[in-house]
mmCIF file of C-alpha atoms in Angstrom:
data_model
loop_
_atom_site.group_PDB
_atom_site.id
_atom_site.type_symbol
_atom_site.label_atom_id
_atom_site.label_comp_id
_atom_site.label_asym_id
_atom_site.label_seq_id
_atom_site.Cartn_x
_atom_site.Cartn_y
_atom_site.Cartn_z
ATOM 1 C CA MET A 712 0.000 0.000 0.000
ATOM 2 C CA HIS A 713 1.367 3.397 -0.983
ATOM 3 C CA VAL A 714 1.205 6.150 1.642
ATOM 4 C CA GLN A 715 1.531 9.822 0.669
ATOM 5 C CA ILE A 716 2.261 12.175 3.573
ATOM 6 C CA VAL A 717 1.439 15.710 2.474
ATOM 7 C CA LEU A 718 3.732 18.601 3.402
ATOM 8 C CA PHE A 719 2.614 22.234 3.168
ATOM 9 C CA ASP A 720 4.237 25.465 4.326
ATOM 10 C CA GLY A 721 4.002 25.671 8.113
ATOM 11 C CA PHE A 722 3.215 21.977 8.669
ATOM 12 C CA ASP A 723 3.834 20.406 12.071
ATOM 13 C CA PRO A 724 6.892 18.118 11.810
ATOM 14 C CA LEU A 725 5.697 15.611 14.425
ATOM 15 C CA ASP A 726 2.370 15.186 12.630
ATOM 16 C CA ALA A 727 4.290 14.028 9.562
ATOM 17 C CA VAL A 728 7.392 12.314 10.966
ATOM 18 C CA ALA A 729 5.674 10.193 13.630
ATOM 19 C CA PRO A 730 3.362 8.457 11.103
ATOM 20 C CA PHE A 731 6.247 8.215 8.631
ATOM 21 C CA GLU A 732 8.397 6.306 11.137
ATOM 22 C CA VAL A 733 5.563 4.059 12.310
ATOM 23 C CA LEU A 734 4.467 3.118 8.795
ATOM 24 C CA HIS A 735 8.068 2.707 7.614
ATOM 25 C CA ALA A 736 8.683 0.307 10.506
ATOM 26 C CA GLY A 737 5.412 -1.414 9.688
ATOM 27 C CA ALA A 738 6.632 -1.948 6.145
ATOM 28 C CA ALA A 739 9.762 -3.661 7.468
ATOM 29 C CA ALA A 740 7.768 -5.771 9.932
ATOM 30 C CA SER A 741 5.274 -6.886 7.286
ATOM 31 C CA GLY A 742 7.641 -7.595 4.423
ATOM 32 C CA GLY A 743 6.736 -4.482 2.464
ATOM 33 C CA ALA A 744 3.012 -3.931 3.061
ATOM 34 C CA PHE A 745 3.618 -0.171 2.886
ATOM 35 C CA ASP A 746 5.830 2.248 1.039
ATOM 36 C CA VAL A 747 5.830 5.797 2.350
ATOM 37 C CA ALA A 748 6.617 9.045 0.546
ATOM 38 C CA LEU A 749 6.640 12.719 1.493
ATOM 39 C CA VAL A 750 4.761 14.752 -1.119
ATOM 40 C CA SER A 751 3.449 18.270 -1.666
ATOM 41 C CA ALA A 752 0.712 19.761 -3.803
ATOM 42 C CA GLU A 753 3.334 21.579 -5.881
ATOM 43 C CA GLY A 754 5.709 18.670 -6.446
ATOM 44 C CA PRO A 755 9.289 18.030 -5.290
ATOM 45 C CA ARG A 756 10.548 20.864 -3.090
ATOM 46 C CA GLU A 757 11.907 21.794 0.316
ATOM 47 C CA VAL A 758 8.959 22.520 2.580
ATOM 48 C CA VAL A 759 9.533 24.664 5.658
ATOM 49 C CA SER A 760 7.615 23.611 8.748
ATOM 50 C CA GLY A 761 6.141 25.885 11.373
ATOM 51 C CA THR A 762 8.688 24.754 13.969
ATOM 52 C CA GLY A 763 11.972 26.650 14.099
ATOM 53 C CA GLY A 764 12.509 26.714 10.348
ATOM 54 C CA LEU A 765 12.898 22.926 10.177
ATOM 55 C CA SER A 766 12.311 21.719 6.622
ATOM 56 C CA LEU A 767 11.649 18.375 4.997
ATOM 57 C CA ARG A 768 11.919 17.516 1.316
ATOM 58 C CA ALA A 769 8.856 16.430 -0.612
ATOM 59 C CA THR A 770 10.069 13.993 -3.246
ATOM 60 C CA ALA A 771 6.961 13.962 -5.453
ATOM 61 C CA ALA A 772 3.665 15.653 -6.190
ATOM 62 C CA LEU A 773 0.562 14.439 -4.415
ATOM 63 C CA ASP A 774 -1.199 11.982 -6.718
ATOM 64 C CA PRO A 775 -4.858 11.887 -5.621
ATOM 65 C CA GLY A 776 -5.675 8.964 -7.897
ATOM 66 C CA ARG A 777 -3.019 6.595 -6.604
ATOM 67 C CA PRO A 778 -4.593 3.809 -4.512
ATOM 68 C CA GLY A 779 -3.532 3.737 -0.882
ATOM 69 C CA LEU A 780 -3.434 6.316 1.904
ATOM 70 C CA VAL A 781 -3.064 10.088 1.947
ATOM 71 C CA LEU A 782 -2.101 11.669 5.278
ATOM 72 C CA VAL A 783 -2.546 15.376 6.004
ATOM 73 C CA PRO A 784 -0.663 16.839 9.001
ATOM 74 C CA GLY A 785 -1.611 19.948 10.918
ATOM 75 C CA ALA A 786 0.352 23.159 11.327
ATOM 76 C CA SER A 787 2.601 24.338 14.135
ATOM 77 C CA GLY A 788 2.960 27.816 15.573
ATOM 78 C CA PRO A 789 1.151 30.071 18.048
ATOM 79 C CA LEU A 790 -2.485 29.067 18.530
ATOM 80 C CA GLY A 791 -3.690 32.670 18.678
ATOM 81 C CA GLU A 792 -6.513 33.971 20.829
ATOM 82 C CA PRO A 793 -9.557 31.674 20.862
ATOM 83 C CA GLY A 794 -12.178 33.075 18.500
ATOM 84 C CA ALA A 795 -9.893 35.812 17.157
ATOM 85 C CA ALA A 796 -9.766 36.446 13.415
ATOM 86 C CA PRO A 797 -6.556 35.292 11.717
ATOM 87 C CA ASP A 798 -4.063 38.146 11.509
ATOM 88 C CA GLU A 799 -1.997 37.847 8.346
ATOM 89 C CA ASP A 800 0.133 40.828 9.452
ATOM 90 C CA ALA A 801 1.232 39.226 12.731
ATOM 91 C CA PRO A 802 5.037 38.813 12.995
ATOM 92 C CA GLU A 803 4.612 35.055 13.384
ATOM 93 C CA ALA A 804 1.793 33.245 11.615
ATOM 94 C CA THR A 805 -0.636 31.484 13.915
ATOM 95 C CA VAL A 806 -1.891 27.956 13.342
ATOM 96 C CA PRO A 807 -5.273 29.177 11.968
ATOM 97 C CA VAL A 808 -3.453 31.428 9.480
ATOM 98 C CA LEU A 809 -1.178 28.598 8.318
ATOM 99 C CA LEU A 810 -4.115 26.221 7.888
ATOM 100 C CA GLY A 811 -6.112 28.887 6.057
ATOM 101 C CA ARG A 812 -3.271 29.528 3.623
ATOM 102 C CA THR A 813 -3.611 25.981 2.273
ATOM 103 C CA LEU A 814 -6.900 27.093 0.698
ATOM 104 C CA ASP A 815 -4.930 29.291 -1.711
ATOM 105 C CA THR A 816 -2.851 26.363 -2.992
ATOM 106 C CA PRO A 817 -3.686 23.398 -5.256
ATOM 107 C CA LEU A 818 -4.044 21.212 -2.154
ATOM 108 C CA PRO A 819 -7.837 21.444 -1.568
ATOM 109 C CA ALA A 820 -8.660 20.333 -5.119
ATOM 110 C CA LEU A 821 -6.207 17.447 -4.902
ATOM 111 C CA LEU A 822 -7.634 16.344 -1.559
ATOM 112 C CA ALA A 823 -11.167 16.535 -2.978
ATOM 113 C CA ASP A 824 -10.111 14.200 -5.785
ATOM 114 C CA ALA A 825 -8.494 11.828 -3.278
ATOM 115 C CA MET A 826 -11.615 11.743 -1.109
ATOM 116 C CA ALA A 827 -13.763 11.019 -4.151
ATOM 117 C CA ASP A 828 -11.667 7.982 -5.081
ATOM 118 C CA PRO A 829 -12.901 4.752 -3.451
ATOM 119 C CA ALA A 830 -9.391 3.293 -3.680
ATOM 120 C CA VAL A 831 -7.941 6.038 -1.449
ATOM 121 C CA THR A 832 -8.244 6.397 2.320
ATOM 122 C CA VAL A 833 -7.596 9.930 3.537
ATOM 123 C CA THR A 834 -6.135 10.327 7.020
ATOM 124 C CA ALA A 835 -5.333 13.459 8.999
ATOM 125 C CA VAL A 836 -3.548 14.344 12.223
ATOM 126 C CA CYS A 837 -4.469 17.257 14.492
ATOM 127 C CA GLY A 838 -5.080 20.386 12.380
ATOM 128 C CA GLY A 839 -4.928 18.299 9.216
ATOM 129 C CA SER A 840 -8.614 17.581 9.798
ATOM 130 C CA LEU A 841 -9.228 21.339 9.689
ATOM 131 C CA VAL A 842 -7.422 21.594 6.341
ATOM 132 C CA LEU A 843 -10.007 19.150 4.999
ATOM 133 C CA ALA A 844 -12.870 20.837 6.825
ATOM 134 C CA LEU A 845 -11.994 24.373 5.693
ATOM 135 C CA ALA A 846 -11.908 23.052 2.126
ATOM 136 C CA GLY A 847 -15.510 21.875 2.566
ATOM 137 C CA LEU A 848 -14.630 18.181 2.446
ATOM 138 C CA LEU A 849 -15.887 16.941 5.830
ATOM 139 C CA GLU A 850 -19.545 17.948 5.799
ATOM 140 C CA GLY A 851 -21.539 15.147 7.401
ATOM 141 C CA ARG A 852 -18.425 13.143 8.238
ATOM 142 C CA ASN A 853 -17.247 11.939 11.650
ATOM 143 C CA ALA A 854 -13.818 13.336 12.518
ATOM 144 C CA THR A 855 -11.622 14.622 15.305
ATOM 145 C CA THR A 856 -8.866 17.196 15.635
ATOM 146 C CA HIS A 857 -6.925 19.075 18.310
ATOM 147 C CA HIS A 858 -9.304 19.955 21.166
ATOM 148 C CA GLU A 859 -8.865 23.672 20.395
ATOM 149 C CA GLY A 860 -10.337 23.100 16.927
ATOM 150 C CA LEU A 861 -13.356 20.891 17.679
ATOM 151 C CA ASP A 862 -15.826 23.805 17.597
ATOM 152 C CA LEU A 863 -14.494 24.917 14.216
ATOM 153 C CA LEU A 864 -14.772 21.354 12.949
ATOM 154 C CA ASP A 865 -18.436 21.309 13.976
ATOM 155 C CA ALA A 866 -18.978 24.724 12.380
ATOM 156 C CA THR A 867 -17.899 23.378 8.982
ATOM 157 C CA GLY A 868 -20.624 20.727 9.052
ATOM 158 C CA ALA A 869 -18.544 17.824 10.310
ATOM 159 C CA HIS A 870 -19.533 15.747 13.335
ATOM 160 C CA ALA A 871 -16.709 16.441 15.780
ATOM 161 C CA VAL A 872 -15.922 13.469 18.020
ATOM 162 C CA ARG A 873 -13.867 13.781 21.205
ATOM 163 C CA ALA A 874 -11.777 10.660 20.663
ATOM 164 C CA ARG A 875 -8.102 9.949 20.105
ATOM 165 C CA VAL A 876 -8.713 8.376 16.675
ATOM 166 C CA VAL A 877 -11.925 8.386 14.623
ATOM 167 C CA ASP A 878 -12.451 5.729 11.946
ATOM 168 C CA ASP A 879 -15.091 6.865 9.459
ATOM 169 C CA GLY A 880 -14.322 4.280 6.796
ATOM 170 C CA ASP A 881 -12.263 5.929 4.079
ATOM 171 C CA LEU A 882 -11.531 8.825 6.455
ATOM 172 C CA VAL A 883 -9.410 8.285 9.580
ATOM 173 C CA THR A 884 -8.493 11.249 11.782
ATOM 174 C CA GLY A 885 -6.378 11.797 14.894
ATOM 175 C CA ALA A 886 -6.714 14.348 17.685
ATOM 176 C CA GLY A 887 -3.733 16.259 19.137
ATOM 177 C CA VAL A 888 -0.179 16.265 17.798
ATOM 178 C CA THR A 889 1.092 13.020 19.339
ATOM 179 C CA SER A 890 -2.011 11.187 18.106
ATOM 180 C CA GLY A 891 -0.107 10.710 14.841
ATOM 181 C CA LEU A 892 1.561 7.764 16.569
ATOM 182 C CA ASP A 893 -1.793 6.276 17.584
ATOM 183 C CA LEU A 894 -3.371 6.894 14.187
ATOM 184 C CA ALA A 895 -0.495 5.264 12.312
ATOM 185 C CA LEU A 896 -0.449 2.259 14.644
ATOM 186 C CA TYR A 897 -4.207 1.906 14.198
ATOM 187 C CA VAL A 898 -3.769 2.032 10.422
ATOM 188 C CA LEU A 899 -1.185 -0.743 10.720
ATOM 189 C CA GLU A 900 -3.622 -2.829 12.725
ATOM 190 C CA ARG A 901 -6.513 -2.134 10.356
ATOM 191 C CA GLU A 902 -4.616 -2.772 7.139
ATOM 192 C CA VAL A 903 -2.119 -5.481 8.146
ATOM 193 C CA GLY A 904 -3.128 -6.833 11.539
ATOM 194 C CA PRO A 905 -2.568 -6.473 15.284
ATOM 195 C CA ARG A 906 0.570 -8.604 15.380
ATOM 196 C CA VAL A 907 2.500 -6.208 13.165
ATOM 197 C CA ALA A 908 1.070 -3.191 15.015
ATOM 198 C CA LEU A 909 2.138 -4.644 18.361
ATOM 199 C CA ALA A 910 5.637 -5.380 17.044
ATOM 200 C CA VAL A 911 6.023 -1.724 16.025
ATOM 201 C CA GLU A 912 4.678 -0.563 19.403
ATOM 202 C CA GLU A 913 7.338 -2.685 21.105
ATOM 203 C CA LEU A 914 10.053 -1.373 18.782
ATOM 204 C CA PHE A 915 9.192 2.225 19.682
ATOM 205 C CA ALA A 916 8.478 1.426 23.360
ATOM 206 C CA TYR A 917 5.148 3.180 22.939
ATOM 207 C CA GLU A 918 1.718 1.977 24.020
ATOM 208 C CA ARG A 919 -1.250 3.365 22.166
ATOM 209 C CA ARG A 920 -3.576 5.562 24.186
ATOM 210 C CA GLY A 921 -7.112 6.806 23.923
ATOM 211 C CA THR A 922 -10.163 5.441 22.178
ATOM 212 C CA VAL A 923 -10.662 4.533 18.529
ATOM 213 C CA TRP A 924 -14.219 5.674 17.765
ATOM 214 C CA ARG A 925 -16.365 4.101 15.056
ATOM 215 C CA ALA A 926 -20.029 4.644 14.230
ATOM 216 C CA GLN A 927 -20.946 1.188 15.416
ATOM 217 C CA GLY A 928 -23.295 -0.145 18.067
ATOM 218 C CA PRO A 929 -26.156 1.639 19.810
ATOM 219 C CA ALA A 930 -25.926 5.334 20.604
ATOM 220 C CA PRO A 931 -25.314 5.919 24.316
ATOM 221 C CA LEU A 932 -28.220 7.072 26.466
ATOM 222 C CA PRO A 933 -27.819 10.292 28.483
ATOM 223 C CA PHE A 934 -26.265 9.849 31.917
#
C-alpha cells in the first residue's frame, strides 16, 4: 500500500514524521506492506515547517488517484486567541493562518479528488482535519482534531468526536499532535493486523492511548 504524507508550508513536523516512522517500521515488519513518501501539492521541493525553520523535502507531487493512503498533518505555531480572526500581518503566523493559507494552494482540489476515489483512504492528524474541513470536504463526516479546533470542525458541518482516533471508513483522523503515533499504529492494525502493530509498538516502546471511535453499536443514552 502506498502512503503519501502531504507537506505544506508551516506543517507540524511531528504530525508528519511520527506516522512516517511508524508506517516505515510497519513496512519492514510486514515484508513491504507499505511504502511511504513525502509529497506536496506543488511537487518536489523543500517545505519549511512551522517549527523553528525545520524543513523536509517532498520527493513527489501528491497523486490523488493513486490507490492507498493520503495523510494530512496539521500546522505548528502560536495558537492565537480563541475566536480571534486570523491576523496575516502578525510577525509570526498562527496555526489558523497557516491552515487557512492551504486554501490558496492546489491542495484542496487534490484532496477533494483523493476523497472522491474509493481506492484512497484519507487520514489526517491534528489540524490536518481542519485543512479538509476548511476546504468543505468533511460535511456530514465523523472526525476529530486538536481539542482547540473541535468547535471549528463542527462549524464546517462535520460531526466532531472527542476521541483519540476516529475511523469513518475511508476517512481516519487523529486528535492532538502526538495522536499521529496512535493513528499510524491503528492504520497498521486495520490494514495489516494487530501482530504487526504490536511489534512496532514494542520497537518504539510506545503503548497506544485513547479510544478509537467508530459509528458502530447503539448510541449511548444520556447519563
